[in-house]
Amino acid sequence: KGGSLALYGKYYAVLLSFFSGIIILIFGILQLGFLIDFISIPVIAGFVSAAAITIASGQIKGIFGIKIEEKSETHAGLVDDYIDIFENIDTVKLNDTILGLVCAILLLSLRALNRTNWFKPITDGEDSSA
C-alpha cells in the first residue's frame, strides 16, 4: 500500500536535500548568485510563503499530540494533513497541547521583546535616568 514513495519517501527527502546542497555549493563556487535577480520578487515571496505554510501545517499534529493511525490518501498534498488532523481530533493530548502552545507563545514573546528598546545599551549622549 502506498508504493515506493511510501517505502522510500524519507530516503528521497534526504537525497533531494543533499542534491540541493550540492547545486547551491556549485552555484556559490561559480559565483552564479546574480541569477536570482532574474526571478521576480512576487515569485520568491510566493515560494517562501508556501514553504512556511507547508512547514507550519506539518507541525500542527505534533503541537497537539495527535496520533494518526491511518493516513488519508486523497493525494491533495496539504489538505491530507488537515483531513488527518480533523479525523483524529479525539486523540489530542492535553499535556502536549499545553506545552506546545506555551512554548510557541514564549518564543513569539521573546521575538517581540527583542524588537523593543528595553535592553539596548545606553550611549554616552543619552540620559540614564529615563
PDB file of C-alpha atoms in Angstrom:
ATOM      1  CA  LYS A   1       0.000   0.000   0.000  1.00  0.00           C
ATOM      2  CA  GLY A   2       1.455   3.366  -0.980  1.00  0.00           C
ATOM      3  CA  GLY A   3       4.120   2.055  -3.365  1.00  0.00           C
ATOM      4  CA  SER A   4       7.741   3.041  -3.493  1.00  0.00           C
ATOM      5  CA  LEU A   5       7.120   6.616  -2.345  1.00  0.00           C
ATOM      6  CA  ALA A   6       5.739   5.420   0.973  1.00  0.00           C
ATOM      7  CA  LEU A   7       8.590   2.939   1.323  1.00  0.00           C
ATOM      8  CA  TYR A   8      11.461   5.200   0.285  1.00  0.00           C
ATOM      9  CA  GLY A   9       9.971   8.653   0.924  1.00  0.00           C
ATOM     10  CA  LYS A  10      12.339   9.520   3.772  1.00  0.00           C
ATOM     11  CA  TYR A  11      15.343   8.469   1.715  1.00  0.00           C
ATOM     12  CA  TYR A  12      14.155  10.549  -1.243  1.00  0.00           C
ATOM     13  CA  ALA A  13      13.873  13.590   1.050  1.00  0.00           C
ATOM     14  CA  VAL A  14      17.451  13.126   2.271  1.00  0.00           C
ATOM     15  CA  LEU A  15      18.692  12.605  -1.293  1.00  0.00           C
ATOM     16  CA  LEU A  16      16.841  15.702  -2.512  1.00  0.00           C
ATOM     17  CA  SER A  17      18.317  17.779   0.322  1.00  0.00           C
ATOM     18  CA  PHE A  18      21.798  16.501  -0.489  1.00  0.00           C
ATOM     19  CA  PHE A  19      21.486  17.305  -4.196  1.00  0.00           C
ATOM     20  CA  SER A  20      20.041  20.738  -3.403  1.00  0.00           C
ATOM     21  CA  GLY A  21      23.068  21.458  -1.231  1.00  0.00           C
ATOM     22  CA  ILE A  22      25.433  20.291  -3.969  1.00  0.00           C
ATOM     23  CA  ILE A  23      23.719  22.544  -6.526  1.00  0.00           C
ATOM     24  CA  ILE A  24      23.872  25.530  -4.172  1.00  0.00           C
ATOM     25  CA  LEU A  25      27.563  24.813  -3.492  1.00  0.00           C
ATOM     26  CA  ILE A  26      28.325  24.680  -7.227  1.00  0.00           C
ATOM     27  CA  PHE A  27      26.410  27.933  -7.802  1.00  0.00           C
ATOM     28  CA  GLY A  28      28.412  29.528  -4.990  1.00  0.00           C
ATOM     29  CA  ILE A  29      31.752  28.347  -6.326  1.00  0.00           C
ATOM     30  CA  LEU A  30      30.893  29.564  -9.837  1.00  0.00           C
ATOM     31  CA  GLN A  31      29.562  32.857  -8.411  1.00  0.00           C
ATOM     32  CA  LEU A  32      26.167  32.486 -10.085  1.00  0.00           C
ATOM     33  CA  GLY A  33      24.223  34.283  -7.361  1.00  0.00           C
ATOM     34  CA  PHE A  34      23.317  37.069  -9.775  1.00  0.00           C
ATOM     35  CA  LEU A  35      20.848  34.678 -11.440  1.00  0.00           C
ATOM     36  CA  ILE A  36      18.414  35.286  -8.569  1.00  0.00           C
ATOM     37  CA  ASP A  37      17.959  38.824  -9.947  1.00  0.00           C
ATOM     38  CA  PHE A  38      16.062  37.309 -12.874  1.00  0.00           C
ATOM     39  CA  ILE A  39      13.412  35.808 -10.588  1.00  0.00           C
ATOM     40  CA  SER A  40      10.730  38.335  -9.670  1.00  0.00           C
ATOM     41  CA  ILE A  41      10.066  39.265  -6.043  1.00  0.00           C
ATOM     42  CA  PRO A  42       6.407  38.068  -6.109  1.00  0.00           C
ATOM     43  CA  VAL A  43       7.588  34.623  -7.232  1.00  0.00           C
ATOM     44  CA  ILE A  44      10.137  34.447  -4.408  1.00  0.00           C
ATOM     45  CA  ALA A  45       7.585  35.731  -1.873  1.00  0.00           C
ATOM     46  CA  GLY A  46       5.026  33.166  -3.039  1.00  0.00           C
ATOM     47  CA  PHE A  47       7.553  30.344  -2.776  1.00  0.00           C
ATOM     48  CA  VAL A  48       8.649  31.356   0.714  1.00  0.00           C
ATOM     49  CA  SER A  49       5.036  31.781   1.879  1.00  0.00           C
ATOM     50  CA  ALA A  50       4.072  28.372   0.505  1.00  0.00           C
ATOM     51  CA  ALA A  51       7.050  26.777   2.227  1.00  0.00           C
ATOM     52  CA  ALA A  52       6.120  28.438   5.535  1.00  0.00           C
ATOM     53  CA  ILE A  53       2.504  27.278   5.299  1.00  0.00           C
ATOM     54  CA  THR A  54       3.585  23.742   4.428  1.00  0.00           C
ATOM     55  CA  ILE A  55       6.044  23.545   7.329  1.00  0.00           C
ATOM     56  CA  ALA A  56       3.608  25.062   9.837  1.00  0.00           C
ATOM     57  CA  SER A  57       0.808  22.742   8.719  1.00  0.00           C
ATOM     58  CA  GLY A  58       3.062  19.747   9.161  1.00  0.00           C
ATOM     59  CA  GLN A  59       3.751  20.738  12.776  1.00  0.00           C
ATOM     60  CA  ILE A  60       0.115  21.046  13.892  1.00  0.00           C
ATOM     61  CA  LYS A  61      -0.350  17.367  14.694  1.00  0.00           C
ATOM     62  CA  GLY A  62       2.823  17.435  16.790  1.00  0.00           C
ATOM     63  CA  ILE A  63       1.883  20.524  18.776  1.00  0.00           C
ATOM     64  CA  PHE A  64      -1.454  18.965  19.725  1.00  0.00           C
ATOM     65  CA  GLY A  65      -0.015  15.472  20.248  1.00  0.00           C
ATOM     66  CA  ILE A  66      -2.420  13.952  17.744  1.00  0.00           C
ATOM     67  CA  LYS A  67      -1.721  10.325  16.917  1.00  0.00           C
ATOM     68  CA  ILE A  68      -2.646   9.414  13.361  1.00  0.00           C
ATOM     69  CA  GLU A  69      -3.080   5.679  12.876  1.00  0.00           C
ATOM     70  CA  GLU A  70      -4.171   5.688   9.244  1.00  0.00           C
ATOM     71  CA  LYS A  71      -3.228   8.456   6.861  1.00  0.00           C
ATOM     72  CA  SER A  72      -5.725   9.657   4.287  1.00  0.00           C
ATOM     73  CA  GLU A  73      -4.666   9.195   0.681  1.00  0.00           C
ATOM     74  CA  THR A  74      -6.540  11.771  -1.357  1.00  0.00           C
ATOM     75  CA  HIS A  75      -3.211  12.931  -2.848  1.00  0.00           C
ATOM     76  CA  ALA A  76      -4.246  16.521  -2.198  1.00  0.00           C
ATOM     77  CA  GLY A  77      -0.965  17.446  -0.515  1.00  0.00           C
ATOM     78  CA  LEU A  78      -1.529  19.866   2.324  1.00  0.00           C
ATOM     79  CA  VAL A  79      -5.229  19.044   2.518  1.00  0.00           C
ATOM     80  CA  ASP A  80      -4.360  15.462   3.558  1.00  0.00           C
ATOM     81  CA  ASP A  81      -2.693  16.780   6.726  1.00  0.00           C
ATOM     82  CA  TYR A  82      -5.807  18.687   7.743  1.00  0.00           C
ATOM     83  CA  ILE A  83      -8.084  15.750   6.911  1.00  0.00           C
ATOM     84  CA  ASP A  84      -5.945  13.531   9.163  1.00  0.00           C
ATOM     85  CA  ILE A  85      -5.968  16.114  11.949  1.00  0.00           C
ATOM     86  CA  PHE A  86      -9.741  16.579  11.951  1.00  0.00           C
ATOM     87  CA  GLU A  87     -10.441  12.851  11.654  1.00  0.00           C
ATOM     88  CA  ASN A  88      -8.209  12.157  14.670  1.00  0.00           C
ATOM     89  CA  ILE A  89      -9.085  15.223  16.743  1.00  0.00           C
ATOM     90  CA  ASP A  90     -10.252  12.933  19.559  1.00  0.00           C
ATOM     91  CA  THR A  91      -6.648  11.785  20.142  1.00  0.00           C
ATOM     92  CA  VAL A  92      -5.452  15.243  21.233  1.00  0.00           C
ATOM     93  CA  LYS A  93      -3.194  15.016  24.287  1.00  0.00           C
ATOM     94  CA  LEU A  94      -3.867  17.857  26.723  1.00  0.00           C
ATOM     95  CA  ASN A  95      -0.341  17.935  28.178  1.00  0.00           C
ATOM     96  CA  ASP A  96       1.273  18.093  24.743  1.00  0.00           C
ATOM     97  CA  THR A  97      -1.135  20.819  23.670  1.00  0.00           C
ATOM     98  CA  ILE A  98      -0.460  22.965  26.739  1.00  0.00           C
ATOM     99  CA  LEU A  99       3.322  22.534  26.441  1.00  0.00           C
ATOM    100  CA  GLY A 100       3.303  23.255  22.704  1.00  0.00           C
ATOM    101  CA  LEU A 101       1.155  26.383  22.989  1.00  0.00           C
ATOM    102  CA  VAL A 102       3.116  27.731  25.977  1.00  0.00           C
ATOM    103  CA  CYS A 103       6.406  27.240  24.095  1.00  0.00           C
ATOM    104  CA  ALA A 104       5.006  28.902  20.963  1.00  0.00           C
ATOM    105  CA  ILE A 105       3.740  31.869  22.993  1.00  0.00           C
ATOM    106  CA  LEU A 106       7.081  32.116  24.826  1.00  0.00           C
ATOM    107  CA  LEU A 107       9.056  32.107  21.563  1.00  0.00           C
ATOM    108  CA  LEU A 108       6.805  34.718  19.960  1.00  0.00           C
ATOM    109  CA  SER A 109       7.019  36.858  23.121  1.00  0.00           C
ATOM    110  CA  LEU A 110      10.812  36.684  23.124  1.00  0.00           C
ATOM    111  CA  ARG A 111      10.891  37.727  19.475  1.00  0.00           C
ATOM    112  CA  ALA A 112       8.611  40.684  20.251  1.00  0.00           C
ATOM    113  CA  LEU A 113      10.757  41.560  23.280  1.00  0.00           C
ATOM    114  CA  ASN A 114      13.853  41.586  21.108  1.00  0.00           C
ATOM    115  CA  ARG A 115      12.257  44.242  18.901  1.00  0.00           C
ATOM    116  CA  THR A 116      11.773  46.678  21.784  1.00  0.00           C
ATOM    117  CA  ASN A 117      14.357  49.184  23.003  1.00  0.00           C
ATOM    118  CA  TRP A 118      14.234  47.979  26.602  1.00  0.00           C
ATOM    119  CA  PHE A 119      17.528  46.098  26.536  1.00  0.00           C
ATOM    120  CA  LYS A 120      19.546  48.231  24.153  1.00  0.00           C
ATOM    121  CA  PRO A 121      22.807  49.623  25.528  1.00  0.00           C
ATOM    122  CA  ILE A 122      22.719  53.258  26.636  1.00  0.00           C
ATOM    123  CA  THR A 123      25.154  55.506  24.784  1.00  0.00           C
ATOM    124  CA  ASP A 124      27.020  58.373  26.419  1.00  0.00           C
ATOM    125  CA  GLY A 125      24.783  61.073  24.945  1.00  0.00           C
ATOM    126  CA  GLU A 126      21.523  59.620  26.352  1.00  0.00           C
ATOM    127  CA  ASP A 127      20.021  60.401  29.717  1.00  0.00           C
ATOM    128  CA  SER A 128      20.373  57.353  32.004  1.00  0.00           C
ATOM    129  CA  SER A 129      17.634  58.477  34.419  1.00  0.00           C
ATOM    130  CA  ALA A 130      14.768  57.709  31.991  1.00  0.00           C
TER     131      ALA A 130
END
